[in-house]
mmCIF file of C-alpha atoms and ligand atoms in Angstrom:
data_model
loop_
_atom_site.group_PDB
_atom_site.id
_atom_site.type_symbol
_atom_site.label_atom_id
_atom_site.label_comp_id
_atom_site.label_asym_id
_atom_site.label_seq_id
_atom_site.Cartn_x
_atom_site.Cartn_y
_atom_site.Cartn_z
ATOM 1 C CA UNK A 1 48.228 339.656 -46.384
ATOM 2 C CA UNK A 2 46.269 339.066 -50.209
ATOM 3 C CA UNK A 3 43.328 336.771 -49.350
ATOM 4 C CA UNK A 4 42.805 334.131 -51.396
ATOM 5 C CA UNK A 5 41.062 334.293 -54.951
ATOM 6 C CA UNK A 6 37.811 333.220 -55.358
ATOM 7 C CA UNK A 7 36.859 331.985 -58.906
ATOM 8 C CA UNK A 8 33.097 331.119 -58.392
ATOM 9 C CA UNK A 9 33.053 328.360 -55.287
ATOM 10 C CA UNK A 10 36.818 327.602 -55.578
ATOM 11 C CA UNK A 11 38.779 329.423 -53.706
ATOM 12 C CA UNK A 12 42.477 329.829 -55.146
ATOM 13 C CA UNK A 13 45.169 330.169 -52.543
ATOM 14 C CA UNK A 14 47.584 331.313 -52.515
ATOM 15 C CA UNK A 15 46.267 333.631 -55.034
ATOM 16 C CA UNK A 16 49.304 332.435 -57.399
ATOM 17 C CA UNK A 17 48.005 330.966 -60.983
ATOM 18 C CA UNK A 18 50.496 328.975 -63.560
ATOM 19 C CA UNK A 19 49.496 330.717 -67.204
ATOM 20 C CA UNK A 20 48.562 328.259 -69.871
ATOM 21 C CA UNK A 21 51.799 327.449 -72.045
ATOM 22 C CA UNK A 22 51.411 325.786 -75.089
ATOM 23 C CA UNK A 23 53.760 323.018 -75.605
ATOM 24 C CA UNK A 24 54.833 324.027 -71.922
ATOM 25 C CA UNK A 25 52.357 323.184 -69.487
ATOM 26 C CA UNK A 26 51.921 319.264 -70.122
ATOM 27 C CA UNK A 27 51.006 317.086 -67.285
ATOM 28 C CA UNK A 28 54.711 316.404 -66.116
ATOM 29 C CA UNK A 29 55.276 320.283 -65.773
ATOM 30 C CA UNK A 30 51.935 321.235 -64.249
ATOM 31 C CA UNK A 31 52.915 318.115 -61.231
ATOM 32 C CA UNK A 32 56.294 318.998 -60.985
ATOM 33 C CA UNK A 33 55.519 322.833 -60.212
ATOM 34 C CA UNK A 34 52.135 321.596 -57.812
ATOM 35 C CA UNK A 35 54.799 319.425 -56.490
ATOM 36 C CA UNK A 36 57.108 321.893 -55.739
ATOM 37 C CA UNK A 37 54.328 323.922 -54.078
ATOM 38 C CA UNK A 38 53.126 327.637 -53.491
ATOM 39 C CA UNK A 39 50.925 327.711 -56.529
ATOM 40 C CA UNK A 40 46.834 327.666 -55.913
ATOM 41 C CA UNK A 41 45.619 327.208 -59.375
ATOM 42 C CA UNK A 42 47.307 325.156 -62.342
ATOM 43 C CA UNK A 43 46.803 325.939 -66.432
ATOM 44 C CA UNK A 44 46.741 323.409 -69.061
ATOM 45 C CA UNK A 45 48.064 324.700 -72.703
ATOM 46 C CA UNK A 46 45.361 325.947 -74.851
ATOM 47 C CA UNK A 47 43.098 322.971 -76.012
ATOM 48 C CA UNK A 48 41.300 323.391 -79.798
ATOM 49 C CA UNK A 49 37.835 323.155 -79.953
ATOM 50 C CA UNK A 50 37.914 322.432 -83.251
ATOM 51 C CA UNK A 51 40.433 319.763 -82.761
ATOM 52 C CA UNK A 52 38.146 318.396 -79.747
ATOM 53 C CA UNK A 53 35.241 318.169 -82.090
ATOM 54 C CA UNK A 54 36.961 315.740 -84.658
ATOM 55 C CA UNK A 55 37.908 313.391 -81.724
ATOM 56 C CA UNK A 56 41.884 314.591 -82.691
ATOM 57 C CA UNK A 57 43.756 312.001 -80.744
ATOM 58 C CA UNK A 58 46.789 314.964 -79.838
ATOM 59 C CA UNK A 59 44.261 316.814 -78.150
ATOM 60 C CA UNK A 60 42.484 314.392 -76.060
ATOM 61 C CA UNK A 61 45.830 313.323 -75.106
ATOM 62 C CA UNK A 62 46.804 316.728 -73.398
ATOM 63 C CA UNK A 63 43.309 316.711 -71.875
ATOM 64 C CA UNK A 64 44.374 313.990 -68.949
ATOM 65 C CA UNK A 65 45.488 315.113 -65.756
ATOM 66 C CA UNK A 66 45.757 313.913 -62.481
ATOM 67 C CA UNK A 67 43.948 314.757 -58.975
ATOM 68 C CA UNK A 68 47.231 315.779 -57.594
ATOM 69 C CA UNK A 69 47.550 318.457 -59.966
ATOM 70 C CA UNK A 70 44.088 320.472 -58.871
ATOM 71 C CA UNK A 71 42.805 323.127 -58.860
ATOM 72 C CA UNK A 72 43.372 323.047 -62.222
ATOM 73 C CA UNK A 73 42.200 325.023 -65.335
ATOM 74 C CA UNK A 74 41.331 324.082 -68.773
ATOM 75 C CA UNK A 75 41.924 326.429 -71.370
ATOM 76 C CA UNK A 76 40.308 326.676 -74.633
ATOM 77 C CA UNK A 77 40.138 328.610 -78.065
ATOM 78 C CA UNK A 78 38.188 328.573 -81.390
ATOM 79 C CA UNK A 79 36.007 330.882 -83.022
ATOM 80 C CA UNK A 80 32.653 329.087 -83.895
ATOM 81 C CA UNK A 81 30.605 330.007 -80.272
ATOM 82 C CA UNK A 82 28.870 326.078 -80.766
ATOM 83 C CA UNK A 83 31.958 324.570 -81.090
ATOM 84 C CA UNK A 84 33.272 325.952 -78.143
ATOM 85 C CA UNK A 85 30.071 325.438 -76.224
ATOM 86 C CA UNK A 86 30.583 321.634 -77.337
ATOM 87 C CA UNK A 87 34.063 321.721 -75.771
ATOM 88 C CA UNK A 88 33.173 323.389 -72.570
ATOM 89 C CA UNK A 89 30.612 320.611 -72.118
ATOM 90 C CA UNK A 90 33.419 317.974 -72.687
ATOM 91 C CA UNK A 91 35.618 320.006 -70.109
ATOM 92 C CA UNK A 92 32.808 320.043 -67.533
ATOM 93 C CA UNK A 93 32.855 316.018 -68.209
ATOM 94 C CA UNK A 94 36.443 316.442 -67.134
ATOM 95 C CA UNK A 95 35.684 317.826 -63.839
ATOM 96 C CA UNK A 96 38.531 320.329 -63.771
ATOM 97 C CA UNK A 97 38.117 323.635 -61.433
ATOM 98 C CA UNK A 98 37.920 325.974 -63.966
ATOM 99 C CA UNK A 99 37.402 326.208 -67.441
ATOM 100 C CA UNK A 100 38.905 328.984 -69.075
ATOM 101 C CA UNK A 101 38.540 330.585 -72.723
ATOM 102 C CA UNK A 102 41.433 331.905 -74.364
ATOM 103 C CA UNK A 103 40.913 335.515 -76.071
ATOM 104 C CA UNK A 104 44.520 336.870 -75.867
ATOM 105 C CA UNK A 105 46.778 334.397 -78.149
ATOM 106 C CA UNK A 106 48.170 336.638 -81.032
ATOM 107 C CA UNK A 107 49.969 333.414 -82.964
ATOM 108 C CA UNK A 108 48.933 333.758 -86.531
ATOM 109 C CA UNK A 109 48.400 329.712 -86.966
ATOM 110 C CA UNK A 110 44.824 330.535 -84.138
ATOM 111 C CA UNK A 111 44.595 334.336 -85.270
ATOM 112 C CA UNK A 112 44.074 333.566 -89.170
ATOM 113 C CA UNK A 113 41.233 331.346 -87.343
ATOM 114 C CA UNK A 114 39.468 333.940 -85.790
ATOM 115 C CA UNK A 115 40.073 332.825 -82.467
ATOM 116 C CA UNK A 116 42.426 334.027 -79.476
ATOM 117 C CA UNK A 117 43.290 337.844 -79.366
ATOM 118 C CA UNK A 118 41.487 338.826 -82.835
ATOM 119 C CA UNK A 119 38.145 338.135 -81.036
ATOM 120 C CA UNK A 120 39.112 341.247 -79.368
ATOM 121 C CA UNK A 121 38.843 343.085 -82.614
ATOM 122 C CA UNK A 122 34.852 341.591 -82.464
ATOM 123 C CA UNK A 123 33.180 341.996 -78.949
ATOM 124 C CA UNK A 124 30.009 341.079 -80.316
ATOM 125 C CA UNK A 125 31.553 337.750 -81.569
ATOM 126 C CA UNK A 126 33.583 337.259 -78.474
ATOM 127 C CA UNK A 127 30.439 337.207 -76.806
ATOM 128 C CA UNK A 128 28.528 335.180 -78.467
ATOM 129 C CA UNK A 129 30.930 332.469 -77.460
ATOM 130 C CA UNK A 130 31.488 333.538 -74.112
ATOM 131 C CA UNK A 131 27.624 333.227 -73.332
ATOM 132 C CA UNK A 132 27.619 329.761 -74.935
ATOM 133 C CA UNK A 133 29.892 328.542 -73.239
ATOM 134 C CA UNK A 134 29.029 330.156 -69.938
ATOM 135 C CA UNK A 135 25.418 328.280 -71.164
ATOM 136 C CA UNK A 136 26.462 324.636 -70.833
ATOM 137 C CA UNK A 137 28.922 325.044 -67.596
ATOM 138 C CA UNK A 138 28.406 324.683 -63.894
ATOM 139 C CA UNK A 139 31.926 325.149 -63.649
ATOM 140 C CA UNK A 140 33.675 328.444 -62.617
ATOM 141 C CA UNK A 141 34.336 330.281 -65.995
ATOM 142 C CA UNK A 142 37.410 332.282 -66.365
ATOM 143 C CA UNK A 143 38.255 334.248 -69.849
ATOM 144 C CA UNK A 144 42.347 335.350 -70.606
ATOM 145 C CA UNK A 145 42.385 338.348 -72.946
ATOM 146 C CA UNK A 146 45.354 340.973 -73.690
ATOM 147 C CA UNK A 147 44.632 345.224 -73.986
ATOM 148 C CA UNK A 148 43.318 344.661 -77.335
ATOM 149 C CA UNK A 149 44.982 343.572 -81.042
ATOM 150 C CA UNK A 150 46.981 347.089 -80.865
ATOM 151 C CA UNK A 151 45.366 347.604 -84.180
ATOM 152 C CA UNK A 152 41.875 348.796 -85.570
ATOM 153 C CA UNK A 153 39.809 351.521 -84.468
ATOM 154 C CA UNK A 154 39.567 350.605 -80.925
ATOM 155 C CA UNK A 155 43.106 348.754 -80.295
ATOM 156 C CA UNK A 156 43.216 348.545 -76.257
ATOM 157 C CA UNK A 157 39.421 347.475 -75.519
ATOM 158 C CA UNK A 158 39.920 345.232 -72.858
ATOM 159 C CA UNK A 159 37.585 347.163 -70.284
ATOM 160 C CA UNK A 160 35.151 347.344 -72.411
ATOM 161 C CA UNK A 161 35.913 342.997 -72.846
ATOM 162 C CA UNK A 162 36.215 342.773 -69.097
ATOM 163 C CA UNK A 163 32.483 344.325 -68.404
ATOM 164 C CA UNK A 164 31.327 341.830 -71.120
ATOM 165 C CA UNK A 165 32.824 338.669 -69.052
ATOM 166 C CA UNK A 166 31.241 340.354 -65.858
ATOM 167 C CA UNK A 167 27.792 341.014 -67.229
ATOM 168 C CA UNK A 168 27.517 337.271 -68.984
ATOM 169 C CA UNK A 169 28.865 335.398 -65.444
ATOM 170 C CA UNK A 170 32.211 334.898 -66.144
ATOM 171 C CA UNK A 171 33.660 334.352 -62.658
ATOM 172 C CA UNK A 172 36.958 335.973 -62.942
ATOM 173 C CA UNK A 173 39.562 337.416 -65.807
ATOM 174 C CA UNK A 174 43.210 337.191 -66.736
ATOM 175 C CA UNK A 175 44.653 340.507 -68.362
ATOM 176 C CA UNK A 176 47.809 340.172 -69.864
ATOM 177 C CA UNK A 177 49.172 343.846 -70.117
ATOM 178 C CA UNK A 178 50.109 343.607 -73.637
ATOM 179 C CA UNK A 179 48.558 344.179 -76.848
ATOM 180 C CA UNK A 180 48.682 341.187 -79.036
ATOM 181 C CA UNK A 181 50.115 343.434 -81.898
ATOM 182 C CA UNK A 182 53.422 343.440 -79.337
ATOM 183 C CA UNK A 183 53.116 339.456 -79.004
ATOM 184 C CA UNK A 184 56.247 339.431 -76.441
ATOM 185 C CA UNK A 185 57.845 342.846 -77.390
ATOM 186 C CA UNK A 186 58.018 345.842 -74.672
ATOM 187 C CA UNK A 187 57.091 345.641 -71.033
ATOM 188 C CA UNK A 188 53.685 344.831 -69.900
ATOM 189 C CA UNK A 189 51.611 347.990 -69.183
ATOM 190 C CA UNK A 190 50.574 346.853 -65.396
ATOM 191 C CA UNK A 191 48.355 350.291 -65.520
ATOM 192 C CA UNK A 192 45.967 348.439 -67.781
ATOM 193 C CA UNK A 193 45.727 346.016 -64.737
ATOM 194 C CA UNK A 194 44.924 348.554 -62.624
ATOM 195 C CA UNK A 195 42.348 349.839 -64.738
ATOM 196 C CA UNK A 196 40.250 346.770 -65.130
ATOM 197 C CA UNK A 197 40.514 346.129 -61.945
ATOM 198 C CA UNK A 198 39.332 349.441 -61.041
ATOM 199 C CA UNK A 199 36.417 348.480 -63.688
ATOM 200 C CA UNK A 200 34.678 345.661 -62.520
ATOM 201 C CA UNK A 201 33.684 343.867 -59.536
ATOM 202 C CA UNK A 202 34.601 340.478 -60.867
ATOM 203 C CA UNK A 203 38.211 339.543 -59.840
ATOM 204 C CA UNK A 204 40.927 340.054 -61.888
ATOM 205 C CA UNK A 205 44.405 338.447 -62.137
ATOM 206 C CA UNK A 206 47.296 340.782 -63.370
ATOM 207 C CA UNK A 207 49.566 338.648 -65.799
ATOM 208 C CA UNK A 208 52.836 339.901 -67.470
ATOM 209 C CA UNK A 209 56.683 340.004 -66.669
ATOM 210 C CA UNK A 210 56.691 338.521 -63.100
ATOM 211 C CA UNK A 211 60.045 336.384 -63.009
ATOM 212 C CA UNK A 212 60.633 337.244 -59.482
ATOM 213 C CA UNK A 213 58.628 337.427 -55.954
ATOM 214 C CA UNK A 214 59.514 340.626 -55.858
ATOM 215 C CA UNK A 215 57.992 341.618 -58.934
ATOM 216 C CA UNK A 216 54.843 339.357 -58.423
ATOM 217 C CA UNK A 217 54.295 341.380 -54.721
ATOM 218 C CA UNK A 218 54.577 344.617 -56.455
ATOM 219 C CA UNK A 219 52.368 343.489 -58.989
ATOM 220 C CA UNK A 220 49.514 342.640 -56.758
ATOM 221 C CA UNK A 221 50.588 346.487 -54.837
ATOM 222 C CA UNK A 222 50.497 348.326 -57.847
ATOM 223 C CA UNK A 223 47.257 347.270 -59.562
ATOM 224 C CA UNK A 224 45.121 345.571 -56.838
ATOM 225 C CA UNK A 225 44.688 342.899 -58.493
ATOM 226 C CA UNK A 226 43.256 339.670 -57.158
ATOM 227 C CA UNK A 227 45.910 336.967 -58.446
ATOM 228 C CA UNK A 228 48.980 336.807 -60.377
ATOM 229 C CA UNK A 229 49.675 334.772 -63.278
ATOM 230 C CA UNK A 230 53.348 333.580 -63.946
ATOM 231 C CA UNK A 231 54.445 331.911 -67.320
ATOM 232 C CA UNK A 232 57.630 332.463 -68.367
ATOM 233 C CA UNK A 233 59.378 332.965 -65.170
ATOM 234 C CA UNK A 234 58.271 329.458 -64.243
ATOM 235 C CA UNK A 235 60.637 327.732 -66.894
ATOM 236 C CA UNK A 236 63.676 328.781 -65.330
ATOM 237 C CA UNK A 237 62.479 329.230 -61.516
ATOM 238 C CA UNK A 238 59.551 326.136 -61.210
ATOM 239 C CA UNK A 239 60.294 327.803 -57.286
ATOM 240 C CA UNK A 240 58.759 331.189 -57.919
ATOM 241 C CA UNK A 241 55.497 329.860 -56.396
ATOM 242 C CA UNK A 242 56.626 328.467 -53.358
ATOM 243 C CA UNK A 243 59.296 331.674 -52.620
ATOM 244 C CA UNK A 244 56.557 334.186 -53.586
ATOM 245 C CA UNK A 245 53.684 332.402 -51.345
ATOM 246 C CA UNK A 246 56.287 332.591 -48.625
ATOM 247 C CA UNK A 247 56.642 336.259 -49.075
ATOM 248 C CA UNK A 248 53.159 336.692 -49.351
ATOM 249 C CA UNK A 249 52.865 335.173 -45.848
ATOM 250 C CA UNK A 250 55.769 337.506 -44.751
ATOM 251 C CA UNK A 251 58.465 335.410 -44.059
ATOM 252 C CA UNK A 252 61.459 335.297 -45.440
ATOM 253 C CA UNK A 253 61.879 333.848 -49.360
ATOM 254 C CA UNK A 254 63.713 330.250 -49.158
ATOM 255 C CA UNK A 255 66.915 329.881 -51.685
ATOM 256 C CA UNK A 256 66.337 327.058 -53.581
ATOM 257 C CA UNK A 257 69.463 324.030 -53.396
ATOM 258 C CA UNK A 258 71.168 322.756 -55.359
ATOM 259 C CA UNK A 259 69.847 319.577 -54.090
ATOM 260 C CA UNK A 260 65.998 320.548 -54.633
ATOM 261 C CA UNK A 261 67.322 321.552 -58.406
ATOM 262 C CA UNK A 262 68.758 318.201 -59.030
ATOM 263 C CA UNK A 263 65.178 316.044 -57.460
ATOM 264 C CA UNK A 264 63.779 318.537 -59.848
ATOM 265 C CA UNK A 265 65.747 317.572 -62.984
ATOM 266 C CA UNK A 266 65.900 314.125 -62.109
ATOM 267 C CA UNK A 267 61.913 313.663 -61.695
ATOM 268 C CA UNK A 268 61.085 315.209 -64.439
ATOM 269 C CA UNK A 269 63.710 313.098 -66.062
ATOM 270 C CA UNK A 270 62.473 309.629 -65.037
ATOM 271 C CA UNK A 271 58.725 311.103 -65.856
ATOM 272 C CA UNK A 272 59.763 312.172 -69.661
ATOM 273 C CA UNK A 273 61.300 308.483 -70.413
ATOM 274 C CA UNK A 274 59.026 306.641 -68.916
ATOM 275 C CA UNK A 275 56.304 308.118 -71.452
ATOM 276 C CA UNK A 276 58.140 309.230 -74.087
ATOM 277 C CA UNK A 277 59.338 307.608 -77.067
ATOM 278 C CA UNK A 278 63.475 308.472 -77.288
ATOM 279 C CA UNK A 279 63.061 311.137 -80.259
ATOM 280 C CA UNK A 280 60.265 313.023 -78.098
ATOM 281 C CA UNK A 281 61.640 312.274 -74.865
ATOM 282 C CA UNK A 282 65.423 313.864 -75.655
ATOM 283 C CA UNK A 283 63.634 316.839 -77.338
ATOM 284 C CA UNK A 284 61.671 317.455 -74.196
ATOM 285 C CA UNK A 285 64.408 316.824 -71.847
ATOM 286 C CA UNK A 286 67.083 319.628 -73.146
ATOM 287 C CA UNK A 287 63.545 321.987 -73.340
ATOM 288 C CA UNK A 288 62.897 321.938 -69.825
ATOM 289 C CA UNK A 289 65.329 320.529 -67.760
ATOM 290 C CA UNK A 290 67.964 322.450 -69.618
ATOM 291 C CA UNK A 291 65.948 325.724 -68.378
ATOM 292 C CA UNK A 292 66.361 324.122 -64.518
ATOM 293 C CA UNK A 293 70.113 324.586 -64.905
ATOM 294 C CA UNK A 294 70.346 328.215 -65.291
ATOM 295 C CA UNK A 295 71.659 329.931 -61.983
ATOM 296 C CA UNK A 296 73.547 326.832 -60.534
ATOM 297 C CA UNK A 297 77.194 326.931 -61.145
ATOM 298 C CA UNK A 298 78.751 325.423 -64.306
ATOM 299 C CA UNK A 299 75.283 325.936 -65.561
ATOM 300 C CA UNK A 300 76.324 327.101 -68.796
ATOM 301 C CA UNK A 301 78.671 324.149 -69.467
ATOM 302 C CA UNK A 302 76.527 321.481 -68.726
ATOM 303 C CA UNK A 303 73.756 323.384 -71.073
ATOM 304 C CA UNK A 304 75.961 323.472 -73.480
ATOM 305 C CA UNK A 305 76.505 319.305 -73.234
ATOM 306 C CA UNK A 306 72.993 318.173 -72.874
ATOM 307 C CA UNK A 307 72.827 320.144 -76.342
ATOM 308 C CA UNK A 308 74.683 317.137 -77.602
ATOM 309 C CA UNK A 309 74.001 314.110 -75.460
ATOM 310 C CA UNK A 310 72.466 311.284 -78.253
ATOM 311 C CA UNK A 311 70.254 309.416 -75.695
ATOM 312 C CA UNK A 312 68.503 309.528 -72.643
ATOM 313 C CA UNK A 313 70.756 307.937 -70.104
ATOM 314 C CA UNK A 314 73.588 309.739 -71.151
ATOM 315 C CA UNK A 315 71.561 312.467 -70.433
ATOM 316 C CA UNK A 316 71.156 311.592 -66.654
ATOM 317 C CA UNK A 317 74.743 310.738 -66.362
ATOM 318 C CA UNK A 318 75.795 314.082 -66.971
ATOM 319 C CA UNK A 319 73.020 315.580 -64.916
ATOM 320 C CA UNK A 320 74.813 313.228 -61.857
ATOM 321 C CA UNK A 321 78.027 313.892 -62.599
ATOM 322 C CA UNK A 322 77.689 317.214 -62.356
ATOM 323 C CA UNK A 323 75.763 317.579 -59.160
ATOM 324 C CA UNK A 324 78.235 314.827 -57.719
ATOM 325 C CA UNK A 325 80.879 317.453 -58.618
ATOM 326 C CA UNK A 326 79.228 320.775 -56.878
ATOM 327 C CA UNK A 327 78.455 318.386 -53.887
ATOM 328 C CA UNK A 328 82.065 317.853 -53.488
ATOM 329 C CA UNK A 329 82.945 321.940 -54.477
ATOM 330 C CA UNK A 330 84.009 321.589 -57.584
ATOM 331 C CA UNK A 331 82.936 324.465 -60.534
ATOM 332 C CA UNK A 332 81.729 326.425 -57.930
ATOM 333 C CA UNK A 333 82.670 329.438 -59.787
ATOM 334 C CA UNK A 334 81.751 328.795 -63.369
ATOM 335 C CA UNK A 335 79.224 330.691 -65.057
ATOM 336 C CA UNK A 336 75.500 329.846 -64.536
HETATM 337 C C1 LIG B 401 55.703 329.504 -75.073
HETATM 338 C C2 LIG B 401 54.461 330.210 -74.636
HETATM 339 C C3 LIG B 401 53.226 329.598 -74.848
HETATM 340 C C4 LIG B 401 52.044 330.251 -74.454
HETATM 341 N N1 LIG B 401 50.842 329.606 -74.610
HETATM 342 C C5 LIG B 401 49.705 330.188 -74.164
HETATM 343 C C6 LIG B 401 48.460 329.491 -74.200
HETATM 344 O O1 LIG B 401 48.371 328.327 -74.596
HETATM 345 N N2 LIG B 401 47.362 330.172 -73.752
HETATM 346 C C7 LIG B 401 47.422 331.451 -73.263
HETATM 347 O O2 LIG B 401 46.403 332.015 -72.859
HETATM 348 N N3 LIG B 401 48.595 332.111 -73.206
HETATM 349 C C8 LIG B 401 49.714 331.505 -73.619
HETATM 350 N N4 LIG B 401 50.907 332.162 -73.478
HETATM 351 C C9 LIG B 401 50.939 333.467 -72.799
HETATM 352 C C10 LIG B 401 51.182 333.286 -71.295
HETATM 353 O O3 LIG B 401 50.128 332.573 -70.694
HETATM 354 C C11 LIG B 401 51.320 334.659 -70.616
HETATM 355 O O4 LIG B 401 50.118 335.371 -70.790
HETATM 356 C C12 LIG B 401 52.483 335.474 -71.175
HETATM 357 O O5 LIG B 401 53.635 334.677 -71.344
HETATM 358 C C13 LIG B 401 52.817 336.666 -70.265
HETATM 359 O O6 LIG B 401 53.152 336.235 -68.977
HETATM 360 P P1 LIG B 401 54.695 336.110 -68.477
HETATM 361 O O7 LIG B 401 55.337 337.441 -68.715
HETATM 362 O O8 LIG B 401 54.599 335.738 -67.041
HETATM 363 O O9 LIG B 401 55.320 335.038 -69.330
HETATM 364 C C14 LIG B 401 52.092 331.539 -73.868
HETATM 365 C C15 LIG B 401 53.341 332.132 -73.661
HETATM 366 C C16 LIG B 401 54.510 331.488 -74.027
HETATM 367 C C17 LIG B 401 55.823 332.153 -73.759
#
């Protein structure tokens, strides 16, 4: 049995965590998968301090969220230490659980700014804004960092970034075992998990290549760590929470239906249109409920239609149709 985490006063249980996604992890995704259930903590997608500051309305936008969604984190990145202390301040406003600062993101458009992973190629800077922000929050403080750039003289300091977090008050860390010179490339190095954890006495969550509960128990086995994170193995599987937290409590892992796929897509259908405009809305609706369908027979096929349905309700009529047609056996055996 893994107790649950504590982060500060809140205490995260199950000790499951959705990672931040950018363009991912909007509001409708984050309630869908708290919805679903087996997940203790919730991520927003990384917020820009910089874009905060100048009252951009895109940002402030992806800063709502609802009750039913916490515990919930708030993640954000920039590389001027007052700018971010301005931000966590406007978090704290928020009231979300957590606010969390985002030191592993190797995309060039936040790297070329300083921010994300290349503030692991300057501790000293790194900390500056950690302690600045740490300065104007009561909140728990998290910090999500990779091994290192993978370049440099010292290319896999992330001990050295974890004992940084711990001696400024950071309440708990996220290592993703990669280096952001790999971005997505290789498999995560779960020993570096092990290793922080084995480092400091603040907890740690192990993040990288979970897509299973399985993998997620042997993850918490092999390192020690406190939590586990799961990104991309929530797109296709928004279930992996609730069959891993069952596994975790050591009974047996529940299949997920066909009919708890099609509430899923459905939901998450009427949520998209009702906020969306219809350009938006059909670009987010083949992005995630397209993802839903893989693993459900004839999965493939109806993929490859929703790549060409022109509007919304055309979209939900081939969503029925085809769960009307596995309810009454048909394409049981095409591919998924
Ligand atoms: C599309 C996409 C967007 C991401 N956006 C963020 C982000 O905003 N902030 C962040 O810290 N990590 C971000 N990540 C990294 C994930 O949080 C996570 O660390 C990484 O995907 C490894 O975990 P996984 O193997 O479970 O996916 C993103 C990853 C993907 C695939």
């Amino acid at each position: 049995m893994i107790p649950p985490l504590r982060i500060g006063r809140l205490a995260v249980d199950p000790p499951l965590v959705l990672a931040p996604m950018a363009g991912l992890c909007d509001r409708h995704f984050r309630l869908l998968v708290r919805r679903i259930g087996g997940v203790g903590l919730v991520s927003m997608e990384f917020i820009s301090s910089e874009e905060v500051a100048r009252g951009h309305r895109g940002a402030l936008r992806k800063l709502r969220f609802s009750d039913e969604e916490r515990p919930l984190a708030i993640q954000i990145y920039g590389k001027d230490a007052a700018r971010m202390a301005e931000c966590a301040a406007r978090v704290e406003e928020l009231a979300p659980e957590v606010c969390d600062i985002n030191m592993g993101c190797p995309a060039n458009k936040v790297l070329n700014g300083c921010a994300g992973a290349n503030l692991m190629a300057d501790l000293k800077h790194a900390a500056a804004i950690i302690a600045a922000c740490r300065a104007r929050l009561s909140i728990p403080l998290t910090v999500k960092f990779r091994i290192g750039t993978g370049r440099g003289p010292d290319p896999t300091n992330f001990v050295e970034l974890g004992r940084i977090c711990q001696d400024l008050g950071v309440d708990a860390i996220t290592l993703h075992g990669r280096t952001a010179k790999q971005m997505y490339s290789g498999r995560a190095d779960w020993s570096a998990i092990a290793r922080l954890k084995q480092s400091v006495s603040i907890p740690v969550i192990g993040n990288g290549d979970v897509t299973t509960p399985d993998e997620a128990l042997a993850l918490f086995r092999e390192t020690g760590c406190d939590a586990v994170m799961v990104g991309r193995g929530v797109l296709t599987d928004p279930w992996i929470f609730r069959r891993t937290a069952a596994a975790l409590a050591g009974g047996p892992v529940p299949e997920t239906t066909l009919a708890a796929r099609r509430e899923a897509i459905v939901t998450h259908y009427r949520w998209i249109v009702e906020q969306e405009e219809r350009g938006p809305a059909m670009q987010k609706l083949r992005t995630f409920t397209g993802r839903y369908t893989h693993g459900i027979p004839g999965g493939r096929r109806l993929r490859q239609a929703i790549a060409s349905v022109p509007a919304p309700e055309a979209f939900l009529d081939l969503i029925e149709g085809h769960f009307d047609a596995l309810a009454r056996g048909e394409m049981m055996d095409g591919a998924s």
